[in-house]
Amino acid sequence: MRSVRTAALPRLAAVTALTALVALGSPLPTAAGTPAADGGHRTHCVSSRPPQRGSALEVLRIAEAAKKELDLKSVILRVTLDGREVVTSALGESMTDVPARADMHFRNGNIAISYLGTALLKLVDEGRVSLDDPVGQWLPDLPHGDKITLRMLGASATGLIDYVKDPAFQAAVGADPFRQWTADELTSISTTKPLLYRPGTNWSYSHANFVLLGEALEKITGTRLDHLLHHEVLGPLGLTETSNSFTPDIPTPVLHAFSGGPGDYQESTFWNPSWTTAPGAVETTDICDLARSASAIGSGELLSEPSYRELLNPGTVGLGTPTKKCPATLCIPQTEATHYGMGVLVLGDWISQHPLFFGYSASMAYLPSKRLSIAVSTTNGPTAPATHNAHTIVQRIAKALEPGHPIPDFG
């Protein structure tokens, strides 16, 4: 990103493409589900009328081609421009003979981490914490808690190993995907191993950082994390279909997921996601809320301008140096163009997140200079690539709608 700290600021963003793109897409009013900018009441999330021309038709053609090419069981998508719908659609099936629908709920994985980052920065805006406070103030038993700061947790620069990469953990999840994991079980895998580097001196993604950040937010506020996120983020943004569950349950209607390849293709919808992030932030959502999240989080709607700048670069640019202990697959160079922010990814001119687990793939991306949001959710067929298929589609849509602003890969 050429000037991440200024070009992406929503207050400075120009909406030069608004009239042209809306006209080309012939969008409907917001009946498909986006809340008003003030977080007001949202109508039911439904597909828009089949487009006949323009941007909306182009988006659908991209999704249909990708669905076929990548062997995806379903593709649900929504594109908005300045809060107005360009297109909302659901392709394929949830289950055999059960069509996918725009209002179906799916797991949002690390999308919730963007909510954690925003909640933390709101506390900074309120003067309740500083990003450079050591987390040991609230988690006194955390090893290296006097050296690890709130900033390092939110930016994933602590040096803690990622428990998801641990072979014993992977074997345990594979052996029993229905197991309920506790936060202590997860973080102990990371905190009992040597640090990959001195906290704050490098960058590597670790799920443990966000489990610990969730714990710290609870201690700081004295509020259970799911209640805190609802009060500080989900409620103010009108995300009525986004919610935490402490069980593998998903609210109806459910988008079913499938995992594995030929010979091992099985339903994974209700495999237990308790390991994915902090308890209280293990959420489900729908495509309308995902598109709304892209624009609201990506524009810093709930934050002051200084905190929005921290969201986009909390000091990660310049970190990410491979070492003997931390190879290039883990310690990924953080550049001005592609780097991790405070619970979000900055990819060129876009702010993004894209979870992938248990047969679910999702992606949200926001282009501040155009106020363009793209949200996609996918589920896999038996020969689908085991990769971020939803994000691949988002990249293709972005290239078509804004060829001057492609979404680069991270790392």
Coordinates of N, CA, C and O in Angstrom, one line a residue, residues 255-395:
L255 N -25.5 -23.0 6.4 CA -24.7 -23.4 5.2 C -23.9 -24.6 5.7 O -23.0 -24.4 6.5
H256 N -24.1 -25.7 5.1 CA -23.4 -26.9 5.5 C -22.0 -27.0 4.8 O -21.9 -26.5 3.6
A257 N -21.0 -27.5 5.5 CA -19.7 -27.6 4.9 C -19.2 -29.0 4.9 O -19.7 -29.9 5.6
F258 N -18.2 -29.3 4.0 CA -17.7 -30.6 3.7 C -16.2 -30.5 3.6 O -15.7 -29.6 3.1
S259 N -15.5 -31.5 4.2 CA -14.1 -31.5 4.2 C -13.5 -32.8 3.6 O -14.2 -33.8 3.6
G260 N -12.3 -32.7 3.2 CA -11.7 -33.9 2.6 C -11.8 -34.0 1.1 O -12.6 -33.3 0.5
G261 N -11.1 -35.0 0.5 CA -11.1 -35.2 -0.9 C -11.9 -36.5 -1.3 O -12.5 -37.1 -0.4
P262 N -11.7 -36.9 -2.5 CA -12.4 -38.2 -2.9 C -12.0 -39.3 -2.1 O -10.8 -39.5 -1.8
G263 N -13.0 -40.1 -1.6 CA -12.7 -41.2 -0.7 C -12.7 -40.8 0.7 O -12.8 -41.7 1.6
D264 N -12.6 -39.5 1.0 CA -12.6 -39.1 2.4 C -13.5 -37.8 2.6 O -13.3 -37.0 3.4
Y265 N -14.4 -37.6 1.7 CA -15.3 -36.4 1.7 C -16.4 -36.6 2.6 O -17.2 -37.5 2.5
Q266 N -16.5 -35.7 3.7 CA -17.5 -35.9 4.7 C -17.9 -34.6 5.2 O -17.2 -33.5 5.1
E267 N -19.1 -34.6 5.8 CA -19.7 -33.3 6.3 C -18.9 -32.9 7.5 O -18.6 -33.7 8.4
S268 N -18.6 -31.6 7.6 CA -17.8 -31.1 8.7 C -18.5 -29.9 9.4 O -17.9 -29.2 10.2
T269 N -19.8 -29.7 9.0 CA -20.5 -28.5 9.5 C -20.4 -28.3 11.0 O -20.1 -27.2 11.5
F270 N -20.6 -29.4 11.8 CA -20.7 -29.3 13.2 C -19.4 -29.9 13.9 O -19.5 -30.2 15.1
W271 N -18.3 -29.9 13.2 CA -17.0 -30.2 13.9 C -16.8 -29.0 14.8 O -17.2 -27.8 14.5
N272 N -16.1 -29.2 15.9 CA -16.0 -28.2 17.0 C -15.0 -27.1 16.6 O -13.8 -27.4 16.5
P273 N -15.4 -25.9 16.6 CA -14.5 -24.8 16.2 C -13.9 -24.1 17.4 O -13.3 -23.0 17.3
S274 N -14.0 -24.7 18.6 CA -13.5 -24.1 19.8 C -12.0 -23.7 19.9 O -11.6 -22.9 20.6
W275 N -11.2 -24.3 19.0 CA -9.8 -24.1 19.0 C -9.4 -22.9 18.1 O -8.3 -22.4 18.1
T276 N -10.4 -22.3 17.4 CA -10.1 -21.3 16.3 C -9.7 -20.0 16.9 O -8.9 -19.3 16.2
T277 N -10.2 -19.5 18.0 CA -9.9 -18.2 18.6 C -10.4 -18.2 20.0 O -10.8 -19.2 20.6
A278 N -10.5 -17.0 20.6 CA -10.8 -16.9 22.0 C -12.3 -17.3 22.2 O -13.2 -16.9 21.5
P279 N -12.6 -18.0 23.3 CA -14.0 -18.3 23.7 C -14.7 -17.0 23.8 O -14.3 -16.0 24.5
G280 N -15.9 -16.9 23.2 CA -16.7 -15.7 23.2 C -16.5 -15.0 21.8 O -17.3 -14.1 21.5
A281 N -15.5 -15.4 21.0 CA -15.4 -14.9 19.7 C -15.4 -16.0 18.6 O -14.9 -15.8 17.5
V282 N -16.0 -17.1 19.0 CA -16.1 -18.2 18.0 C -17.5 -18.0 17.4 O -18.5 -18.5 18.0
E283 N -17.6 -17.4 16.2 CA -18.8 -16.9 15.8 C -19.3 -17.5 14.5 O -18.6 -18.1 13.7
T284 N -20.6 -17.2 14.2 CA -21.2 -17.5 12.9 C -21.7 -16.1 12.4 O -22.0 -15.2 13.2
T285 N -22.0 -16.1 11.1 CA -22.4 -14.8 10.5 C -23.2 -15.2 9.2 O -23.4 -16.3 8.8
D286 N -23.7 -14.2 8.5 CA -24.2 -14.3 7.1 C -23.5 -13.4 6.2 O -22.7 -12.5 6.6
I287 N -23.8 -13.5 4.9 CA -23.0 -12.7 3.9 C -23.3 -11.2 4.0 O -22.4 -10.4 3.7
C288 N -24.5 -10.8 4.4 CA -24.8 -9.4 4.6 C -24.0 -8.8 5.7 O -23.4 -7.7 5.6
D289 N -23.9 -9.5 6.8 CA -23.1 -9.0 7.9 C -21.6 -9.0 7.5 O -20.8 -8.1 8.0
L290 N -21.2 -10.0 6.8 CA -19.8 -10.0 6.4 C -19.4 -8.8 5.5 O -18.3 -8.2 5.7
A291 N -20.3 -8.5 4.6 CA -20.0 -7.3 3.7 C -20.0 -6.0 4.6 O -19.2 -5.1 4.4
R292 N -21.0 -6.0 5.5 CA -21.1 -4.8 6.4 C -19.8 -4.7 7.3 O -19.2 -3.6 7.5
S293 N -19.3 -5.8 7.7 CA -18.0 -5.9 8.5 C -16.9 -5.3 7.7 O -16.0 -4.6 8.2
A294 N -16.8 -5.8 6.4 CA -15.7 -5.3 5.6 C -15.6 -3.8 5.5 O -14.6 -3.2 5.7
S295 N -16.8 -3.1 5.3 CA -16.8 -1.7 5.2 C -16.6 -1.0 6.5 O -15.8 0.0 6.7
A296 N -17.2 -1.5 7.6 CA -17.2 -0.8 8.9 C -15.8 -1.0 9.5 O -15.3 0.0 10.0
I297 N -15.3 -2.2 9.5 CA -14.0 -2.4 10.1 C -12.9 -1.7 9.2 O -12.0 -1.1 9.7
G298 N -13.0 -1.9 7.9 CA -12.0 -1.4 7.0 C -12.0 0.1 6.9 O -11.0 0.7 6.5
S299 N -13.1 0.8 7.3 CA -13.1 2.2 7.3 C -12.8 2.8 8.6 O -12.7 4.0 8.8
G300 N -12.7 2.0 9.7 CA -12.5 2.5 11.0 C -13.7 3.2 11.5 O -13.5 4.2 12.3
E301 N -14.9 2.8 11.2 CA -16.1 3.5 11.5 C -16.3 3.8 13.0 O -16.8 4.8 13.4
L302 N -15.8 2.9 13.8 CA -16.0 3.0 15.3 C -14.8 3.6 16.0 O -14.8 3.8 17.2
L303 N -13.7 4.0 15.2 CA -12.5 4.4 15.8 C -12.2 5.9 15.5 O -12.6 6.5 14.5
S304 N -11.3 6.5 16.4 CA -10.7 7.8 16.1 C -9.7 7.6 15.0 O -9.3 6.5 14.6
E305 N -9.3 8.7 14.4 CA -8.4 8.6 13.3 C -7.0 8.1 13.8 O -6.4 7.3 13.1
P306 N -6.5 8.5 14.9 CA -5.2 7.9 15.4 C -5.4 6.4 15.6 O -4.4 5.6 15.2
S307 N -6.5 5.9 16.1 CA -6.7 4.5 16.3 C -6.8 3.8 15.0 O -6.4 2.6 14.8
Y308 N -7.5 4.4 14.0 CA -7.6 3.8 12.7 C -6.2 3.6 12.1 O -5.9 2.6 11.4
R309 N -5.3 4.6 12.3 CA -4.0 4.4 11.7 C -3.3 3.3 12.4 O -2.5 2.5 11.8
E310 N -3.5 3.1 13.7 CA -2.9 1.9 14.4 C -3.5 0.6 13.9 O -2.8 -0.4 13.8
L311 N -4.8 0.6 13.6 CA -5.5 -0.6 13.0 C -4.7 -1.0 11.7 O -4.5 -2.2 11.5
L312 N -4.3 0.0 10.9 CA -3.7 -0.3 9.6 C -2.2 -0.7 9.8 O -1.7 -1.4 8.9
N313 N -1.6 -0.1 10.7 CA -0.2 -0.4 11.0 C 0.2 -0.1 12.4 O 0.6 1.0 12.7
P314 N 0.1 -1.1 13.3 CA 0.5 -1.0 14.7 C 2.0 -1.1 14.9 O 2.4 -1.4 16.0
G315 N 2.8 -1.0 13.9 CA 4.2 -1.1 14.0 C 4.8 -2.4 13.3 O 5.9 -2.8 13.5
T316 N 3.9 -3.1 12.6 CA 4.4 -4.3 11.9 C 5.2 -4.1 10.7 O 6.0 -5.0 10.4
V317 N 5.0 -3.0 10.0 CA 5.8 -2.8 8.8 C 7.3 -2.7 9.1 O 7.7 -2.0 10.0
G318 N 8.0 -3.5 8.4 CA 9.4 -3.7 8.6 C 9.8 -4.9 9.4 O 11.0 -5.3 9.5
L319 N 8.8 -5.5 10.1 CA 9.1 -6.7 10.8 C 9.0 -7.9 9.8 O 8.7 -7.8 8.7
G320 N 9.2 -9.1 10.4 CA 9.1 -10.3 9.5 C 10.4 -10.7 8.9 O 10.5 -10.8 7.7
T321 N 11.4 -11.0 9.7 CA 12.7 -11.5 9.2 C 12.9 -12.9 9.5 O 12.9 -13.3 10.6
P322 N 13.1 -13.8 8.5 CA 13.3 -15.2 8.7 C 14.6 -15.4 9.5 O 15.6 -14.7 9.2
T323 N 14.6 -16.4 10.4 CA 15.7 -16.8 11.2 C 15.8 -18.3 11.2 O 14.9 -19.0 10.7
K324 N 16.8 -18.8 11.9 CA 16.9 -20.3 12.0 C 15.7 -20.8 12.8 O 15.2 -21.9 12.5
K325 N 15.3 -20.1 13.8 CA 14.2 -20.6 14.6 C 12.8 -20.3 14.0 O 11.8 -20.9 14.3
C326 N 12.8 -19.3 13.1 CA 11.6 -18.9 12.5 C 11.7 -18.7 11.0 O 12.1 -17.6 10.5
P327 N 11.5 -19.8 10.2 CA 11.7 -19.8 8.8 C 10.7 -18.8 8.1 O 9.8 -18.3 8.7
A328 N 11.0 -18.6 6.8 CA 10.2 -17.7 6.0 C 8.7 -18.0 5.9 O 7.9 -17.2 5.6
T329 N 8.4 -19.3 6.1 CA 7.0 -19.7 6.1 C 6.3 -19.2 7.3 O 5.0 -19.1 7.4
L330 N 7.0 -18.8 8.4 CA 6.4 -18.3 9.6 C 6.7 -16.8 9.8 O 5.7 -16.0 10.0
C331 N 7.9 -16.4 9.8 CA 8.3 -15.0 9.9 C 8.3 -14.4 8.5 O 9.3 -14.3 7.8
I332 N 7.1 -13.9 8.2 CA 6.8 -13.4 6.8 C 7.1 -11.9 6.8 O 6.6 -11.1 7.7
P333 N 7.9 -11.4 5.9 CA 8.2 -10.0 5.8 C 7.0 -9.1 5.7 O 6.1 -9.4 4.9
Q334 N 7.0 -8.1 6.6 CA 5.8 -7.2 6.6 C 6.2 -5.9 5.9 O 7.1 -5.2 6.4
T335 N 5.7 -5.7 4.7 CA 6.0 -4.5 3.9 C 4.9 -3.5 3.9 O 3.8 -3.8 4.4
E336 N 5.2 -2.3 3.4 CA 4.2 -1.3 3.3 C 3.0 -1.8 2.5 O 1.9 -1.5 2.7
A337 N 3.4 -2.6 1.5 CA 2.3 -3.1 0.5 C 1.5 -4.2 1.1 O 0.3 -4.3 0.9
T338 N 2.1 -5.1 1.9 CA 1.3 -6.2 2.5 C 1.8 -6.5 3.9 O 3.0 -6.8 4.1
H339 N 0.9 -6.3 4.8 CA 1.3 -6.5 6.2 C 0.1 -6.7 7.1 O -1.0 -6.5 6.7
Y340 N 0.4 -7.2 8.3 CA -0.7 -7.5 9.3 C -0.9 -6.2 10.1 O 0.1 -5.5 10.5
G341 N -2.1 -5.9 10.3 CA -2.5 -4.7 11.1 C -2.9 -5.2 12.5 O -2.4 -6.1 13.1
M342 N -3.9 -4.5 13.1 CA -4.4 -4.9 14.4 C -5.6 -5.8 14.2 O -6.8 -5.4 14.2
G343 N -5.4 -7.1 13.9 CA -6.4 -8.0 13.6 C -7.0 -8.0 12.2 O -8.0 -8.6 11.9
V344 N -6.3 -7.3 11.3 CA -6.7 -7.2 9.9 C -5.4 -7.4 9.1 O -4.3 -7.2 9.5
L345 N -5.6 -7.7 7.8 CA -4.6 -7.7 6.8 C -4.7 -6.5 5.9 O -5.8 -6.1 5.4
V346 N -3.6 -5.8 5.7 CA -3.5 -4.7 4.7 C -2.9 -5.3 3.4 O -1.7 -5.7 3.5
L347 N -3.6 -5.4 2.4 CA -3.2 -6.0 1.1 C -3.3 -5.0 0.0 O -4.4 -4.8 -0.5
G348 N -2.2 -4.4 -0.3 CA -2.2 -3.3 -1.3 C -3.1 -2.2 -0.8 O -2.8 -1.7 0.3
D349 N -4.1 -1.8 -1.5 CA -5.0 -0.7 -1.1 C -6.2 -1.2 -0.3 O -7.1 -0.5 -0.1
W350 N -6.3 -2.5 0.0 CA -7.4 -3.2 0.6 C -7.2 -3.5 2.0 O -6.0 -3.9 2.4
I351 N -8.2 -3.6 2.9 CA -8.2 -4.1 4.2 C -9.0 -5.4 4.2 O -10.1 -5.4 3.7
S352 N -8.5 -6.5 4.7 CA -9.0 -7.8 4.5 C -8.9 -8.7 5.7 O -8.2 -8.4 6.6
Q353 N -9.7 -9.8 5.6 CA -9.5 -11.0 6.4 C -10.0 -12.2 5.7 O -11.0 -12.0 4.9
H354 N -9.4 -13.4 5.8 CA -10.0 -14.5 5.1 C -9.7 -15.8 5.8 O -8.7 -16.4 5.7
P355 N -10.7 -16.2 6.6 CA -10.6 -17.5 7.4 C -10.7 -18.7 6.5 O -11.3 -18.7 5.4
L356 N -10.1 -19.8 6.9 CA -10.2 -21.1 6.2 C -10.1 -22.2 7.3 O -9.1 -22.3 7.9
F357 N -11.1 -23.0 7.4 CA -11.1 -24.2 8.3 C -12.3 -25.1 8.1 O -13.4 -24.6 7.8
F358 N -12.1 -26.4 8.3 CA -13.2 -27.3 8.4 C -14.2 -27.3 7.1 O -15.4 -27.4 7.2
G359 N -13.6 -27.0 6.0 CA -14.4 -26.9 4.7 C -15.0 -25.6 4.5 O -15.7 -25.4 3.4
Y360 N -14.9 -24.7 5.4 CA -15.5 -23.3 5.2 C -14.3 -22.4 4.7 O -13.2 -22.5 5.3
S361 N -14.6 -21.5 3.8 CA -13.7 -20.5 3.4 C -14.5 -19.2 3.3 O -15.6 -19.2 2.7
A362 N -14.0 -18.1 3.8 CA -14.7 -16.8 3.6 C -13.6 -15.7 3.4 O -12.5 -15.9 3.7
S363 N -14.1 -14.6 2.9 CA -13.2 -13.5 2.7 C -14.0 -12.2 2.7 O -15.1 -12.1 2.1
M364 N -13.4 -11.2 3.4 CA -14.0 -9.9 3.3 C -12.9 -8.9 2.9 O -11.7 -9.1 3.3
A365 N -13.2 -8.0 2.0 CA -12.2 -7.0 1.6 C -12.8 -5.6 1.4 O -13.9 -5.6 0.9
Y366 N -12.1 -4.6 1.7 CA -12.7 -3.2 1.6 C -11.6 -2.3 1.0 O -10.4 -2.3 1.4
L367 N -12.0 -1.6 0.0 CA -11.2 -0.6 -0.6 C -11.6 0.8 -0.2 O -12.6 1.4 -0.7
P368 N -10.9 1.4 0.8 CA -11.3 2.7 1.3 C -11.5 3.8 0.3 O -12.4 4.6 0.4
S369 N -10.6 3.9 -0.7 CA -10.6 5.0 -1.6 C -11.8 5.0 -2.5 O -12.2 6.0 -3.0
K370 N -12.5 3.8 -2.6 CA -13.7 3.7 -3.4 C -14.9 3.3 -2.6 O -16.0 3.2 -3.1
R371 N -14.7 3.0 -1.3 CA -15.8 2.5 -0.5 C -16.5 1.3 -1.0 O -17.7 1.2 -1.0
L372 N -15.6 0.4 -1.5 CA -16.1 -0.8 -2.1 C -15.9 -2.0 -1.2 O -14.7 -2.2 -0.7
S373 N -16.9 -2.8 -1.0 CA -16.8 -4.0 -0.1 C -17.1 -5.2 -0.9 O -18.1 -5.2 -1.7
I374 N -16.3 -6.2 -0.7 CA -16.5 -7.5 -1.3 C -16.5 -8.6 -0.3 O -15.6 -8.6 0.6
A375 N -17.5 -9.4 -0.2 CA -17.6 -10.5 0.8 C -18.0 -11.8 0.0 O -19.0 -11.8 -0.8
V376 N -17.3 -12.9 0.3 CA -17.6 -14.2 -0.3 C -17.4 -15.3 0.7 O -16.5 -15.2 1.6
S377 N -18.3 -16.2 0.7 CA -18.2 -17.5 1.5 C -18.3 -18.7 0.5 O -19.2 -18.6 -0.4
T378 N -17.5 -19.7 0.8 CA -17.6 -20.9 -0.1 C -17.5 -22.1 0.8 O -17.0 -22.1 1.9
T379 N -18.1 -23.2 0.2 CA -17.8 -24.6 0.7 C -17.3 -25.4 -0.4 O -17.5 -25.1 -1.6
N380 N -16.7 -26.5 0.0 CA -15.9 -27.3 -1.0 C -16.7 -28.5 -1.5 O -17.4 -29.2 -0.8
G381 N -16.4 -28.8 -2.8 CA -16.7 -30.1 -3.4 C -15.6 -31.0 -3.1 O -14.5 -30.6 -2.6
P382 N -15.7 -32.3 -3.5 CA -14.6 -33.3 -3.2 C -13.3 -33.1 -3.8 O -12.3 -33.6 -3.3
T383 N -13.2 -32.3 -4.9 CA -11.9 -32.0 -5.5 C -11.5 -30.6 -5.4 O -10.5 -30.1 -6.1
A384 N -12.1 -29.8 -4.6 CA -11.8 -28.4 -4.4 C -10.4 -28.3 -3.8 O -10.0 -29.1 -2.9
P385 N -9.6 -27.3 -4.2 CA -8.3 -27.0 -3.5 C -8.5 -26.8 -2.0 O -9.4 -26.1 -1.6
A386 N -7.5 -27.3 -1.3 CA -7.6 -27.0 0.2 C -6.9 -25.7 0.5 O -5.9 -25.6 1.2
T387 N -7.5 -24.6 0.0 CA -6.9 -23.3 0.1 C -8.0 -22.3 0.3 O -9.2 -22.6 0.4
H388 N -7.6 -21.0 0.3 CA -8.6 -19.9 0.5 C -9.4 -19.6 -0.7 O -9.2 -18.6 -1.4
N389 N -10.3 -20.5 -1.1 CA -11.1 -20.4 -2.3 C -11.9 -19.1 -2.3 O -12.1 -18.4 -3.4
A390 N -12.5 -18.7 -1.2 CA -13.3 -17.5 -1.2 C -12.5 -16.3 -1.4 O -12.9 -15.4 -2.2
H391 N -11.3 -16.3 -0.9 CA -10.4 -15.1 -1.1 C -9.9 -15.1 -2.6 O -9.8 -14.0 -3.2
T392 N -9.7 -16.2 -3.2 CA -9.4 -16.2 -4.6 C -10.5 -15.5 -5.4 O -10.2 -14.8 -6.4
I393 N -11.7 -15.8 -5.1 CA -12.8 -15.2 -5.8 C -12.9 -13.7 -5.5 O -13.1 -12.9 -6.5
V394 N -12.6 -13.3 -4.3 CA -12.6 -11.9 -4.0 C -11.5 -11.2 -4.8 O -11.7 -10.1 -5.3
Q395 N -10.3 -11.8 -4.9 CA -9.3 -11.2 -5.7 C -9.7 -11.0 -7.1 O -9.4 -10.0 -7.8

